[in-house]
Amino acid sequence: MTDNNENILRDCQLASLGKMLAGYSHELKNHLAIINESAGLMGDLLEMGIIDDEQAIQRFKKIISVIEERINQANTMAKHMNSFAHKMDIPDSNFDVNQLLNEELAFLDRFFWIKNVSVQKKLQSELPAVCNNPSLLQFVIFTYIHKIVAGIESGGEIALSSQMQGQNILISIDAPNLSALTIDQDSCSPDAAAIKYALNKMGIAIMEETLADGRHKTTLTIPTR
Amino acid sequence: MKKFAANVLLIDDEEQFLKVLEERLETRGLKVNTATSGEDALALVDDRNFDAIILDLAMPGIDGIETLKLLKEKNPDLEIIMLTGHATVQKGIEAMKLGAEDFLEKPVDLSVLLKRISEAKNKRILILEKKSQEAINKIIQSKAW
């Protein structure tokens, strides 16, 4: 198989992955809707006084509230999964950088939790929409932060910010562990090579610097037009 | 529990969802009809009036968007609220362009859905009142009173 065929195959695989995930997350939401309305109906029936025992009523109310809480959490996850899947629908589209970053943090949450990593988030509000490849950018940021989390010591801290500068939106990631972050030109890491290729394809510049306090800062510059 | 009167048609291929939502709306005073397909819904609007129609997007047979189009062709004054687990920005825009009143995502907060139904009903009353007034004005003008 030629390299070109390999690329076509990979693109098709990604597109079908997107379709599978999108369909699945939509169906999940339908199931959640039925559970939600069923829990709601139990609450309605209690309110209508079908049970006399006050202690039983309170117990049922508590159970309903747990179900509703979990529905909300599962629904948020299904929404993220759905939004992620639909990002593969059209390669280039208008999107909100902050929404993408928030979604990214939700996907990474489990990795942060396992490593006991805390995240400081400072996203500038009302950033203009960006026309680029949201799926590819999401891949870059996920891979990048995931790599940081893998290299960081337990209990470390990562800061993620977004801000407007001229006609560009800057996304900054700063973290304490330089060695885990360095993406140098000679790196043969597939992640690093893929990140560089993807950034180049999207026209996004990357700048890495060591701050005065020794922390490592990576800034992505995304043109808004 | 706050109650109000409205005549609603729920269209969804998920029968369990229809059943439980129907019961919840009825306990709040609404009169509810249900249809499990676009085809059934189109037959129902021929001989009944609804203050609001709650329509699912992904259904076998005629899908939600096509049903919306056909319902609006039959009666442009129908107040249709899309309620779906298959929400995307593109579908939302498409539905609004075709005249949907709102586009809500499942699972929905019942108080939000009730508010939208109430708003749809009020809007429908205003449209009907305006139409009656226009008809009266037309008669008055034609008789040169």
XYZ file of C-alpha atoms in Angstrom:
370
model
C 0.000 0.000 0.000
C 1.376 3.452 -0.902
C 1.724 6.301 1.610
C -1.140 8.065 -0.131
C -3.389 5.041 0.234
C -2.368 4.797 3.887
C -3.421 8.425 4.398
C -6.749 7.860 2.656
C -7.327 4.765 4.772
C -6.507 6.697 7.981
C -8.883 9.535 6.975
C -11.669 7.035 6.268
C -11.019 5.320 9.598
C -11.273 8.655 11.413
C -14.458 9.602 9.588
C -16.099 6.289 10.465
C -14.928 6.619 14.075
C -16.621 10.023 14.174
C -19.848 8.579 12.756
C -19.803 5.670 15.212
C -19.245 7.934 18.194
C -21.832 10.469 17.042
C -24.497 7.798 16.589
C -23.670 6.222 19.909
C -23.727 9.463 21.867
C -27.061 10.444 20.301
C -28.556 7.116 21.336
C -27.132 7.508 24.837
C -28.980 10.808 25.125
C -32.231 9.108 24.142
C -31.765 6.509 26.893
C -30.889 9.241 29.382
C -34.034 11.127 28.380
C -36.207 8.125 29.216
C -34.447 7.572 32.567
C -34.773 11.297 33.280
C -38.495 11.396 32.574
C -39.052 8.163 34.532
C -37.284 9.612 37.580
C -39.311 12.796 37.089
C -42.531 10.797 36.964
C -41.638 9.048 40.240
C -41.149 12.501 41.763
C -44.504 13.642 40.351
C -46.270 10.602 41.835
C -44.721 11.266 45.247
C -45.847 14.871 45.032
C -49.350 13.668 44.218
C -49.342 11.750 47.500
C -49.456 8.120 46.379
C -47.400 7.137 49.456
C -48.384 8.114 53.011
C -45.195 7.118 54.826
C -43.118 10.313 55.177
C -39.915 8.342 55.816
C -40.403 6.347 52.598
C -41.143 9.556 50.679
C -37.855 11.079 51.847
C -35.934 7.933 50.891
C -37.465 7.896 47.417
C -36.745 11.608 46.986
C -33.115 10.973 47.881
C -32.881 8.118 45.352
C -34.480 10.289 42.651
C -32.028 13.084 43.340
C -29.066 10.669 42.948
C -30.519 9.421 39.638
C -30.986 13.002 38.407
C -27.474 13.988 39.456
C -25.977 11.041 37.588
C -28.137 11.733 34.523
C -26.725 15.266 34.420
C -23.158 13.980 34.657
C -23.694 11.294 32.018
C -25.440 13.831 29.791
C -22.475 16.217 30.000
C -20.176 13.345 29.007
C -22.461 12.346 26.126
C -22.503 15.989 24.971
C -18.700 16.138 24.942
C -18.505 12.823 23.115
C -21.051 14.035 20.592
C -19.337 17.363 20.033
C -15.988 15.562 19.632
C -17.491 13.151 17.098
C -19.133 15.902 15.053
C -15.877 17.840 14.830
C -14.857 15.217 12.260
C -17.911 15.968 10.056
C -16.321 18.867 8.184
C -12.525 19.359 8.329
C -12.643 23.174 8.337
C -15.374 25.007 10.209
C -15.996 27.932 12.549
C -15.599 27.071 16.200
C -15.195 28.530 19.651
C -11.669 27.968 20.999
C -12.775 28.176 24.638
C -15.488 25.593 24.092
C -12.900 23.313 22.509
C -10.518 23.826 25.457
C -13.235 23.157 28.028
C -14.163 19.978 26.205
C -10.520 18.976 26.092
C -10.198 19.422 29.854
C -13.276 17.259 30.358
C -11.670 14.462 28.298
C -8.416 14.821 30.217
C -10.058 15.012 33.618
C -9.572 11.343 34.350
C -5.835 11.570 33.561
C -5.515 14.635 35.831
C -7.306 12.775 38.593
C -5.081 9.686 38.341
C -1.910 11.804 38.538
C -3.423 14.197 41.095
C -2.656 17.093 38.742
C -4.431 20.384 39.326
C -5.392 22.642 36.420
C -5.602 26.420 36.502
C -7.809 27.686 33.706
C -7.877 31.297 32.530
C -9.895 31.681 29.357
C -10.607 35.139 27.971
C -14.317 35.554 27.394
C -15.953 36.494 24.092
C -13.144 35.402 21.807
C -14.055 35.549 18.108
C -14.770 32.298 16.288
C -11.897 30.658 14.488
C -12.138 29.009 11.080
C -9.782 26.062 11.105
C -9.776 22.322 11.668
C -11.273 21.789 15.160
C -10.735 18.042 15.136
C -7.043 18.423 14.357
C -6.567 21.186 16.926
C -8.306 19.049 19.502
C -5.949 16.183 18.664
C -2.912 18.477 19.076
C -3.967 19.922 22.421
C -5.077 16.559 23.783
C -1.830 14.847 22.752
C 0.236 17.726 24.085
C -1.406 17.952 27.501
C -1.621 14.174 27.774
C 2.123 14.034 27.223
C 2.669 16.664 29.917
C 0.504 14.741 32.356
C 2.459 11.569 31.643
C 5.734 13.325 32.429
C 4.662 15.500 35.328
C 5.200 14.509 38.938
C 2.149 13.582 40.943
C 0.528 16.662 42.473
C 1.863 19.022 39.806
C 0.009 21.961 38.321
C -0.813 22.859 34.733
C -2.100 26.265 33.645
C -4.164 26.662 30.498
C -5.127 30.042 29.118
C -6.556 31.686 26.044
C -6.371 35.307 25.018
C -6.741 37.594 22.043
C -3.627 39.314 20.723
C -4.045 41.381 17.566
C -5.732 39.168 14.987
C -4.638 35.972 16.738
C -5.858 33.840 19.586
C -3.114 32.573 21.839
C -3.466 29.325 23.712
C -0.865 28.897 26.436
C -0.052 25.781 28.390
C 2.448 26.063 31.188
C 3.714 23.198 33.286
C 6.624 22.460 35.579
C 8.282 19.579 33.772
C 10.407 20.740 30.863
C 11.806 17.375 29.841
C 8.406 15.861 29.215
C 7.333 18.758 27.035
C 10.209 19.456 24.732
C 9.323 18.838 21.137
C 12.641 19.405 19.445
C 13.349 19.175 15.744
C 15.223 15.914 16.069
C 12.619 14.155 18.081
C 11.569 10.856 16.585
C 8.549 10.590 18.868
C 5.509 9.916 16.667
C 3.418 12.246 18.854
C 5.853 15.119 18.423
C 6.105 14.590 14.675
C 2.334 14.377 14.335
C 1.831 17.519 16.420
C 4.301 19.492 14.321
C 2.755 18.245 11.088
C -0.770 19.073 12.285
C 0.194 22.575 13.466
C 1.895 23.279 10.162
C -1.177 22.066 8.277
C -3.431 24.382 10.321
C -1.097 27.394 9.993
C -0.660 27.554 13.760
C 2.669 28.731 15.153
C 4.118 27.130 18.285
C 6.518 28.845 20.671
C 8.185 27.217 23.640
C 9.950 29.096 26.421
C 11.281 28.581 29.912
C 9.843 31.061 32.377
C 11.839 32.817 35.124
C 10.477 30.415 37.728
C 11.694 27.437 35.696
C 8.284 26.467 34.398
C 7.856 25.609 30.765
C 5.411 27.540 28.650
C 4.072 26.565 25.248
C 2.057 29.031 23.215
C 0.004 28.269 20.138
C -0.849 31.233 17.908
C -4.068 30.710 15.967
C -4.961 33.228 13.284
C -8.617 34.300 13.410
C -8.737 35.184 9.729
C -47.565 21.285 40.934
C -48.300 24.167 38.550
C -51.001 23.357 36.006
C -52.003 24.928 32.728
C -54.140 23.936 29.770
C -52.690 23.273 26.356
C -53.292 20.823 23.575
C -50.063 19.108 22.639
C -48.944 16.538 20.077
C -45.833 14.502 20.930
C -44.062 12.813 18.000
C -41.304 10.329 18.821
C -40.522 6.777 17.732
C -39.538 5.857 21.323
C -42.813 4.619 22.790
C -41.487 4.471 26.362
C -40.444 8.108 26.101
C -43.842 9.111 24.712
C -45.686 7.256 27.449
C -43.775 8.699 30.372
C -43.673 12.267 28.993
C -47.375 12.075 28.152
C -48.147 11.104 31.753
C -45.982 13.889 33.173
C -47.585 16.527 30.949
C -51.103 15.260 31.683
C -50.521 15.497 35.448
C -49.822 19.190 34.780
C -53.160 19.699 33.046
C -52.123 19.400 29.403
C -54.090 17.374 26.878
C -51.674 15.118 25.046
C -51.859 13.171 21.791
C -48.977 11.022 20.627
C -47.646 9.725 17.326
C -44.768 7.319 16.800
C -44.040 8.401 13.224
C -44.137 11.405 10.953
C -46.819 9.712 8.865
C -49.142 9.281 11.888
C -48.505 12.870 12.967
C -49.438 14.241 9.552
C -52.729 12.342 9.686
C -53.463 13.674 13.201
C -53.017 17.370 12.336
C -55.628 17.057 9.591
C -58.541 16.891 11.992
C -57.210 18.271 15.279
C -55.812 21.561 16.561
C -52.678 21.640 18.637
C -51.212 24.533 20.602
C -47.767 22.988 20.273
C -46.159 20.039 18.560
C -43.093 18.416 20.105
C -41.157 16.663 17.364
C -38.209 14.262 17.492
C -35.517 14.535 14.835
C -34.340 10.980 14.156
C -37.217 8.685 13.297
C -37.552 5.781 10.905
C -39.599 6.564 7.795
C -40.135 10.292 7.403
C -37.503 11.848 9.645
C -38.039 14.870 11.899
C -36.833 17.490 9.421
C -39.035 16.097 6.640
C -42.000 15.859 9.036
C -41.410 19.485 10.073
C -41.397 20.523 6.409
C -44.616 18.627 5.637
C -46.404 19.866 8.777
C -45.505 23.463 7.934
C -46.719 22.946 4.356
C -50.059 21.736 5.706
C -50.350 24.560 8.187
C -47.673 27.283 8.446
C -49.140 28.473 11.777
C -48.283 25.256 13.626
C -45.952 25.868 16.560
C -43.340 23.117 16.386
C -40.676 22.505 19.016
C -37.898 20.092 18.111
C -36.860 17.837 21.007
C -34.045 15.498 20.150
C -31.097 13.465 21.304
C -29.577 14.035 17.864
C -28.938 17.741 18.221
C -26.200 19.351 16.143
C -25.700 22.998 15.282
C -26.370 22.275 11.598
C -29.616 20.417 12.332
C -30.692 23.189 14.698
C -30.132 25.861 12.049
C -31.907 23.755 9.429
C -34.920 23.242 11.699
C -35.160 26.929 12.625
C -34.941 27.913 8.940
C -37.837 25.562 8.218
C -39.914 27.343 10.845
C -39.364 25.372 14.069
C -40.094 27.492 17.142
C -37.312 26.028 19.212
C -34.705 23.297 19.274
C -34.313 21.487 22.603
C -31.921 18.718 23.513
C -32.814 15.484 25.287
C -32.798 14.940 28.205
C -34.775 18.124 28.715
C -35.659 19.969 31.898
C -39.463 19.616 32.061
C -39.904 23.175 33.336
C -38.076 24.442 30.213
C -40.282 22.338 27.939
C -43.439 23.546 29.719
C -42.308 27.159 29.350
C -41.750 26.677 25.601
C -45.181 25.022 25.238
C -46.795 27.906 27.080
C -44.987 30.446 24.871
C -45.980 28.519 21.743
C -49.600 28.496 22.856
C -49.588 32.264 23.516
C -47.998 32.915 20.136
C -50.574 30.739 18.413
C -53.415 32.601 20.137
C -51.961 35.919 18.941
C -51.655 34.633 15.367
C -55.239 33.354 15.380
C -56.512 36.637 16.852
C -54.634 38.600 14.200
C -56.051 36.388 11.462
C -59.598 36.822 12.797
C -59.096 40.584 12.941
C -57.826 40.607 9.365
C -60.793 38.558 8.231
C -63.189 40.961 9.984
C -61.443 43.975 8.409
C -61.718 42.361 4.997
C -65.452 41.819 5.428
C -65.931 45.386 6.659
C -64.014 46.784 3.678
C -65.800 44.589 1.165
C -69.187 45.762 2.473
C -67.982 49.409 2.473
C -69.431 49.970 5.968
